[in-house]
Short mmCIF file of C-alpha atoms in Angstrom, two decimals:
data_model
loop_
_atom_site.label_atom_id
_atom_site.label_comp_id
_atom_site.label_asym_id
_atom_site.label_seq_id
_atom_site.Cartn_x
_atom_site.Cartn_y
_atom_site.Cartn_z
CA MET D 1 -49.73 74.73 -34.70
CA ASN D 2 -47.44 72.00 -35.93
CA ALA D 3 -49.11 68.75 -36.86
CA THR D 4 -48.38 65.79 -34.63
CA PRO D 5 -45.93 63.47 -36.42
CA PRO D 6 -47.32 60.04 -37.28
CA PRO D 7 -46.37 57.24 -34.90
CA LEU D 8 -43.30 55.22 -35.79
CA PRO D 9 -44.04 51.78 -37.25
CA PRO D 10 -43.70 48.83 -34.87
CA VAL D 11 -40.66 46.65 -35.47
CA SER D 12 -39.94 42.93 -35.13
CA VAL D 13 -36.34 41.96 -34.42
CA ILE D 14 -35.54 38.36 -35.36
CA MET D 15 -32.51 36.48 -34.02
CA PRO D 16 -31.27 33.01 -35.03
CA VAL D 17 -29.14 31.68 -32.17
CA LEU D 18 -27.07 28.58 -31.52
CA ASN D 19 -24.48 28.34 -28.74
CA GLU D 20 -24.46 32.08 -28.14
CA GLU D 21 -24.12 32.21 -24.34
CA ARG D 22 -21.08 34.45 -24.67
CA HIS D 23 -22.85 37.33 -26.45
CA LEU D 24 -26.65 36.79 -26.42
CA ARG D 25 -27.49 38.92 -23.39
CA ALA D 26 -25.37 41.84 -24.61
CA SER D 27 -26.85 41.56 -28.10
CA VAL D 28 -30.42 41.71 -26.78
CA ARG D 29 -29.49 44.59 -24.48
CA HIS D 30 -28.31 46.58 -27.50
CA ILE D 31 -31.76 45.99 -29.04
CA LEU D 32 -33.82 46.89 -25.97
CA GLU D 33 -31.79 50.09 -25.46
CA GLN D 34 -32.39 51.35 -29.00
CA GLU D 35 -33.19 55.04 -29.42
CA TYR D 36 -36.52 54.22 -31.04
CA ASP D 37 -39.92 55.32 -29.77
CA GLY D 38 -41.96 52.76 -31.68
CA GLU D 39 -43.09 49.41 -30.36
CA MET D 40 -40.64 46.52 -30.66
CA GLU D 41 -40.61 42.78 -30.20
CA VAL D 42 -37.62 40.45 -30.17
CA VAL D 43 -38.14 36.92 -31.49
CA ILE D 44 -35.28 34.52 -30.71
CA ALA D 45 -35.22 31.28 -32.71
CA LEU D 46 -33.48 28.71 -30.52
CA GLY D 47 -31.37 26.01 -32.11
CA PRO D 48 -30.21 22.89 -30.21
CA SER D 49 -27.49 24.64 -28.21
CA THR D 50 -25.14 22.76 -25.91
CA ASP D 51 -24.30 25.75 -23.71
CA ARG D 52 -26.45 28.12 -21.60
CA THR D 53 -28.09 29.87 -24.56
CA ASP D 54 -31.60 28.54 -23.85
CA GLU D 55 -31.33 29.42 -20.16
CA ILE D 56 -30.23 32.97 -20.96
CA ALA D 57 -33.05 33.35 -23.50
CA ALA D 58 -35.60 32.19 -20.91
CA GLU D 59 -34.24 34.77 -18.46
CA LEU D 60 -34.65 37.49 -21.09
CA VAL D 61 -38.27 36.45 -21.71
CA ARG D 62 -39.04 36.68 -17.97
CA GLU D 63 -37.24 39.98 -17.54
CA THR D 64 -39.17 41.68 -20.36
CA ALA D 65 -42.59 40.13 -19.69
CA SER D 66 -43.91 43.39 -18.20
CA ASN D 67 -42.26 45.66 -20.79
CA LYS D 68 -45.11 46.98 -22.92
CA ARG D 69 -42.78 48.57 -25.49
CA ALA D 70 -40.28 45.77 -26.13
CA ARG D 71 -40.79 42.15 -25.19
CA VAL D 72 -38.68 39.09 -25.90
CA HIS D 73 -40.14 35.72 -26.85
CA THR D 74 -38.72 32.55 -28.34
CA VAL D 75 -39.55 29.95 -30.98
CA PRO D 76 -37.91 26.55 -31.51
CA ASN D 77 -35.54 25.79 -34.39
CA PRO D 78 -34.87 22.05 -34.08
CA THR D 79 -32.67 21.91 -37.20
CA GLY D 80 -30.23 24.49 -35.87
CA ARG D 81 -29.90 25.92 -39.37
CA THR D 82 -29.86 29.68 -39.79
CA PRO D 83 -32.40 30.07 -42.65
CA ALA D 84 -34.90 27.80 -40.89
CA ALA D 85 -34.45 29.86 -37.72
CA LEU D 86 -35.02 33.09 -39.62
CA ASN D 87 -38.19 31.81 -41.27
CA ALA D 88 -39.54 30.51 -37.95
CA ALA D 89 -38.89 33.86 -36.30
CA ILE D 90 -40.45 35.80 -39.18
CA LYS D 91 -43.54 33.60 -39.05
CA ALA D 92 -43.87 34.13 -35.29
CA SER D 93 -43.38 37.91 -35.55
CA ARG D 94 -46.13 40.38 -36.32
CA HIS D 95 -44.84 43.85 -37.23
CA PRO D 96 -44.42 45.48 -40.69
CA ILE D 97 -40.66 46.13 -40.31
CA VAL D 98 -38.40 43.12 -39.75
CA VAL D 99 -34.87 43.61 -38.41
CA ARG D 100 -32.41 40.73 -38.62
CA VAL D 101 -29.79 40.54 -35.85
CA ASP D 102 -27.40 37.70 -35.01
CA GLY D 103 -26.78 36.49 -31.48
CA HIS D 104 -23.27 37.96 -31.56
CA GLY D 105 -24.20 41.25 -33.25
CA MET D 106 -24.39 44.53 -31.33
CA LEU D 107 -26.58 47.25 -32.87
CA SER D 108 -25.46 50.86 -32.68
CA PRO D 109 -27.86 52.94 -30.50
CA ASN D 110 -29.80 54.55 -33.38
CA TYR D 111 -29.65 51.59 -35.77
CA ILE D 112 -33.38 50.83 -35.93
CA ALA D 113 -34.48 54.48 -36.06
CA THR D 114 -32.02 55.17 -38.87
CA ALA D 115 -33.03 52.06 -40.80
CA VAL D 116 -36.74 52.90 -40.59
CA ARG D 117 -35.99 56.41 -41.83
CA LEU D 118 -33.92 55.08 -44.73
CA LEU D 119 -36.67 52.66 -45.76
CA GLU D 120 -39.04 55.61 -46.00
CA GLU D 121 -36.58 57.94 -47.75
CA THR D 122 -35.29 55.45 -50.34
CA GLY D 123 -38.31 53.23 -50.94
CA ALA D 124 -35.99 50.24 -50.53
CA GLN D 125 -37.18 46.76 -49.63
CA ASN D 126 -34.11 46.13 -47.49
CA VAL D 127 -31.51 48.44 -45.96
CA GLY D 128 -28.28 47.55 -44.22
CA GLY D 129 -24.89 48.88 -43.34
CA ILE D 130 -21.46 48.01 -42.05
CA MET D 131 -20.40 44.76 -40.41
CA HIS D 132 -18.05 46.42 -37.94
CA ALA D 133 -15.80 43.62 -36.72
CA GLU D 134 -14.29 44.15 -33.27
CA GLY D 135 -12.13 41.68 -31.37
CA GLU D 136 -11.60 41.00 -27.69
CA ASN D 137 -8.09 39.48 -27.86
CA ASP D 138 -5.05 39.55 -30.16
CA TRP D 139 -6.36 36.91 -32.56
CA GLU D 140 -9.82 38.46 -32.84
CA HIS D 141 -8.28 41.92 -33.34
CA ALA D 142 -6.26 40.44 -36.21
CA VAL D 143 -9.32 38.85 -37.80
CA ALA D 144 -11.28 42.09 -37.41
CA ALA D 145 -8.52 44.00 -39.16
CA ALA D 146 -8.44 41.44 -41.98
CA MET D 147 -12.23 41.53 -42.35
CA THR D 148 -12.34 45.31 -42.65
CA SER D 149 -9.46 45.67 -45.13
CA LYS D 150 -9.72 45.61 -48.92
CA ILE D 151 -6.91 43.08 -49.16
CA GLY D 152 -9.05 40.79 -47.02
CA VAL D 153 -12.52 41.19 -48.55
CA GLY D 154 -12.07 43.26 -51.72
CA ASN D 155 -14.50 46.11 -52.32
CA ALA D 156 -17.39 44.78 -50.22
CA ALA D 157 -18.90 47.99 -48.83
CA PHE D 158 -20.58 46.29 -45.87
CA HIS D 159 -17.09 45.27 -44.67
CA THR D 160 -14.98 48.27 -45.64
CA GLY D 161 -17.50 51.13 -45.79
CA GLY D 162 -18.30 53.51 -48.62
CA GLU D 163 -20.97 55.88 -49.87
CA ALA D 164 -24.67 55.20 -49.47
CA GLY D 165 -26.43 53.75 -52.48
CA PRO D 166 -27.95 50.68 -54.15
CA ALA D 167 -26.15 47.43 -53.35
CA GLU D 168 -26.14 43.76 -54.32
CA THR D 169 -26.44 42.73 -50.70
CA VAL D 170 -26.06 44.17 -47.21
CA TYR D 171 -25.10 42.83 -43.81
CA LEU D 172 -28.09 41.37 -41.93
CA GLY D 173 -30.79 43.76 -43.15
CA VAL D 174 -33.92 45.68 -42.16
CA PHE D 175 -36.79 44.54 -44.39
CA ARG D 176 -40.30 45.53 -45.30
CA ARG D 177 -42.34 42.50 -44.31
CA GLU D 178 -44.12 42.42 -47.67
CA ALA D 179 -40.77 41.90 -49.42
CA LEU D 180 -40.09 38.82 -47.29
CA GLU D 181 -43.59 37.50 -47.88
CA GLN D 182 -43.37 38.08 -51.63
CA GLN D 183 -40.19 36.00 -51.79
CA GLY D 184 -41.39 33.32 -49.39
CA GLY D 185 -38.69 34.17 -46.88
CA TYR D 186 -35.23 32.65 -46.87
CA ASN D 187 -34.42 29.60 -48.97
CA GLU D 188 -33.83 26.94 -46.31
CA GLU D 189 -31.55 24.95 -48.59
CA PHE D 190 -28.92 27.66 -48.18
CA ILE D 191 -27.18 26.87 -44.92
CA ARG D 192 -24.84 29.76 -45.77
CA ALA D 193 -25.14 32.69 -48.20
CA GLN D 194 -28.88 32.86 -47.55
CA ASP D 195 -28.72 36.66 -47.22
CA TRP D 196 -27.04 37.11 -50.60
CA GLU D 197 -29.46 34.70 -52.25
CA LEU D 198 -32.56 36.40 -50.78
CA ASN D 199 -31.32 39.86 -51.75
CA PHE D 200 -30.67 38.62 -55.28
CA ARG D 201 -34.31 37.47 -55.57
CA ILE D 202 -35.58 40.77 -54.17
CA ARG D 203 -33.52 42.67 -56.76
CA GLU D 204 -34.66 40.37 -59.57
CA ALA D 205 -38.27 41.17 -58.58
CA GLY D 206 -37.54 44.89 -58.96
CA GLY D 207 -36.85 45.70 -55.31
CA LEU D 208 -34.11 48.02 -54.12
CA ILE D 209 -31.39 46.93 -51.67
CA TRP D 210 -29.81 49.98 -50.04
CA PHE D 211 -26.45 50.28 -48.27
CA SER D 212 -25.76 53.09 -45.83
CA PRO D 213 -22.65 53.63 -43.69
CA GLU D 214 -24.97 55.20 -41.11
CA LEU D 215 -25.94 51.68 -40.09
CA ARG D 216 -23.33 49.85 -38.03
CA VAL D 217 -23.41 46.52 -36.25
CA GLN D 218 -20.55 45.38 -34.05
CA TYR D 219 -19.50 41.85 -34.96
CA ARG D 220 -17.39 39.43 -32.91
CA PRO D 221 -14.96 37.42 -35.11
CA ARG D 222 -14.43 33.68 -34.84
CA PRO D 223 -12.17 32.87 -31.86
CA SER D 224 -9.67 30.50 -33.54
CA VAL D 225 -7.95 29.72 -36.85
CA ARG D 226 -9.97 26.53 -37.14
CA ALA D 227 -13.30 28.31 -36.60
CA LEU D 228 -12.39 31.05 -39.07
CA ALA D 229 -11.33 28.48 -41.68
CA LYS D 230 -14.64 26.62 -41.35
CA GLN D 231 -16.60 29.87 -41.60
CA TYR D 232 -14.87 30.96 -44.80
CA LYS D 233 -14.87 27.50 -46.36
CA ASP D 234 -18.64 27.45 -45.90
CA TYR D 235 -18.92 30.97 -47.32
CA GLY D 236 -17.07 29.95 -50.48
CA ARG D 237 -18.90 26.67 -50.83
CA TRP D 238 -22.34 28.22 -50.58
CA ARG D 239 -21.48 31.27 -52.68
CA HIS D 240 -20.77 28.81 -55.51
CA VAL D 241 -24.23 27.33 -54.97
CA VAL D 242 -25.74 30.80 -55.40
CA ALA D 243 -23.81 31.17 -58.65
CA ARG D 244 -25.27 27.88 -59.91
CA TYR D 245 -28.80 28.96 -59.01
CA HIS D 246 -28.57 32.46 -60.42
CA GLN D 247 -26.61 32.98 -63.60
CA GLY D 248 -24.85 36.32 -63.75
CA SER D 249 -24.59 36.62 -59.97
CA ILE D 250 -20.83 36.07 -59.85
CA ASN D 251 -18.12 38.73 -60.29
CA LEU D 252 -14.33 38.95 -60.26
CA ARG D 253 -14.16 39.61 -56.52
CA TYR D 254 -15.66 36.19 -55.84
CA LEU D 255 -13.31 34.48 -58.31
CA ALA D 256 -10.12 35.92 -56.81
CA PRO D 257 -9.77 33.45 -53.87
CA PRO D 258 -10.27 30.26 -55.95
CA ALA D 259 -7.86 31.64 -58.56
CA ALA D 260 -5.30 32.27 -55.81
CA VAL D 261 -5.71 28.73 -54.46
CA CYS D 262 -5.16 27.25 -57.92
CA ALA D 263 -2.16 29.47 -58.64
CA ILE D 264 -0.48 28.73 -55.31
CA ALA D 265 -1.11 24.98 -55.60
CA ALA D 266 0.29 24.99 -59.16
CA GLY D 267 3.32 26.99 -58.02
CA ILE D 268 4.08 24.55 -55.22
CA VAL D 269 3.77 21.54 -57.54
CA VAL D 270 5.99 23.13 -60.19
CA GLY D 271 8.50 24.24 -57.59
CA ALA D 272 8.68 20.79 -56.02
CA THR D 273 8.86 18.78 -59.26
CA LEU D 274 10.24 20.95 -62.08
CA THR D 275 11.91 24.20 -61.13
CA PRO D 276 12.28 26.28 -57.97
CA LEU D 277 10.86 29.20 -59.94
CA GLY D 278 7.43 27.75 -59.23
CA PHE D 279 7.79 28.86 -55.61
CA VAL D 280 7.72 32.48 -56.80
CA ILE D 281 3.90 32.35 -56.82
CA PRO D 282 3.30 31.29 -53.18
CA ALA D 283 6.21 33.49 -52.07
CA GLY D 284 4.68 36.45 -53.90
CA TYR D 285 1.31 35.80 -52.24
CA LEU D 286 2.92 35.67 -48.79
CA ALA D 287 4.77 38.90 -49.51
CA ALA D 288 1.54 40.57 -50.66
CA ILE D 289 -0.52 39.66 -47.58
CA THR D 290 2.38 40.56 -45.30
CA ALA D 291 2.66 43.99 -46.90
CA GLY D 292 -1.11 44.42 -46.89
CA SER D 293 -1.29 43.61 -43.19
CA VAL D 294 0.81 46.66 -42.30
CA PRO D 295 -1.85 49.32 -42.99
CA ALA D 296 -4.61 46.93 -41.84
CA GLY D 297 -2.95 46.56 -38.44
CA LYS D 298 -2.30 50.23 -37.78
CA GLY D 299 -2.81 51.01 -34.10
CA LEU D 300 -3.01 47.38 -32.98
CA PRO D 301 -0.65 45.67 -30.51
CA LEU D 302 2.33 43.88 -32.06
CA LYS D 303 0.96 40.40 -31.27
CA ALA D 304 -2.26 41.23 -33.13
CA ARG D 305 -0.40 42.72 -36.11
CA LEU D 306 1.72 39.58 -36.44
CA ARG D 307 -1.43 37.46 -36.70
CA ILE D 308 -3.05 39.45 -39.52
CA PRO D 309 -1.24 37.58 -42.36
CA VAL D 310 -2.42 34.30 -40.81
CA ALA D 311 -6.00 35.59 -40.72
CA LEU D 312 -5.78 36.83 -44.33
CA ALA D 313 -4.37 33.55 -45.63
CA THR D 314 -6.97 31.56 -43.70
CA MET D 315 -9.81 33.63 -45.14
CA HIS D 316 -8.53 33.58 -48.74
CA MET D 317 -7.49 29.93 -48.91
CA SER D 318 -10.54 28.59 -47.05
CA TRP D 319 -12.99 30.63 -49.17
CA GLY D 320 -11.24 29.59 -52.38
CA TYR D 321 -11.06 25.93 -51.38
CA GLY D 322 -14.74 25.93 -50.43
CA PHE D 323 -15.71 27.52 -53.73
CA LEU D 324 -13.65 25.01 -55.76
CA THR D 325 -14.90 21.94 -53.88
CA SER D 326 -18.57 22.95 -53.63
CA PRO D 327 -20.55 19.81 -54.58
CA ARG D 328 -23.65 20.04 -56.73
CA SER D 329 -25.49 17.92 -54.19
CA LEU D 330 -25.51 20.75 -51.63
CA ALA D 331 -28.79 22.15 -52.89
CA ARG D 332 -31.39 21.49 -55.54
CA LYS D 333 -32.74 24.17 -57.86
CA VAL D 334 -36.28 24.47 -56.58
CA ILE D 335 -36.63 28.24 -56.12
CA ALA D 336 -39.00 28.74 -59.02
CA SER D 337 -41.45 26.10 -57.87
CA ARG D 338 -41.22 26.20 -54.09
CA ARG D 339 -44.10 27.52 -52.01
CA PRO D 340 -43.60 30.49 -49.70
CA ALA D 341 -42.07 29.47 -46.37
CA VAL D 342 -43.30 32.55 -44.52
CA VAL D 343 -46.91 33.35 -43.76
CA ARG D 344 -47.79 36.61 -42.07
CA THR D 345 -49.10 36.28 -38.55
CA ALA D 346 -52.10 38.43 -37.78
CA ALA D 347 -51.32 41.41 -35.58
#
C-alpha cells in the first residue's frame, strides 16, 4: 500500500491595503479559490483608506467566518505605510508559510501550491515569480506593455520572465516564517523598496531567493500618467536609499535611468544655449522608445500602442529623477542595531 502523503503546511496570506475598493474583493477571491488543500488564513492590514476598503474587508471577514479552511481577519495599520502593514499582518498571523499579496494582485489558481512545492524542492527562504501586468483600458494596457518589456525594465526576470533560478529579489514572495523572524521582518523605514531590501538581508545571511516563472500574479497598473510618475519616482528614490544602506547592491540596470535623465537634460541645455546638435540626445531617446514600443505593443489596439512611448518615458524619467534627488534624510542606517519588528504568534 502507498503511504499517505503528509499534510500540506498551513499558510498565512498577508495583505497591506489602502484605498483598494476597486480590486480588494477580487484579490481575496483569487486567494480563497486557490487549488491548495492545506489550511489558509488571510490577514488584511487596513490603512486609513478614504474609500470603501474597510467596509469591503469587514464583509469578507463576515462571509468567511464559518469557513474552517480559509478565514479572513483584519489588523489596523494606522500609519498607512506598506512595511508597517506587512509587519502587523505577519505578527497577527500564525502559520509557518507566509504569502505576501497586494490588494490589487490576483494570484494564479495554483500559486500557493506551486510556491510551497518550490520551497521544499529548492530549500529557499523566499520564492516568487512574475509580476504579470494586465490593464483594463488603453492607458493601463500601454503601461502593462511597458512594464513587461526589456526596454521598460531591463532584464528584471520578475517583469519579463526567464528561467527558474536564484535571484536578487522576486515579486511579492512566499516566505518561510523563520526567515522573516530571523531578519526582524520588513524595515519600516523603507516606504518603498522594502521587498528588495529584505531580500538583500536574507541573501546576506546565507538564504536563497528563488525565482520561478511558474508563479504568476496579475497586477493592475497605475490608472494615470501622474500616478505612474509618482510610483516610479518613489521606486527610484528608495532604491537609492537601499544602495546607501548596502554597498554593492547597485548594478548598471539601476543606473541607466538616472544616466538617461542627466544626458537628456544636458542635451537640452546644450541645444538651447550652444548648438542645436545638443538636441540629438533627447531626439535619439525619443526615437529609441518609439521603436521599442512597436514590439512591446504587438496585438494591442492602436490607442494603447500610441501611449506606450508615454508610459516608457514616464517610467524612465521618473525613476531616474527619483534616484538623483533621493535625500539622505529619507532613512537612517539602523539595520544593524534595530530589534526585530516581528514576533511569532503562538499557533
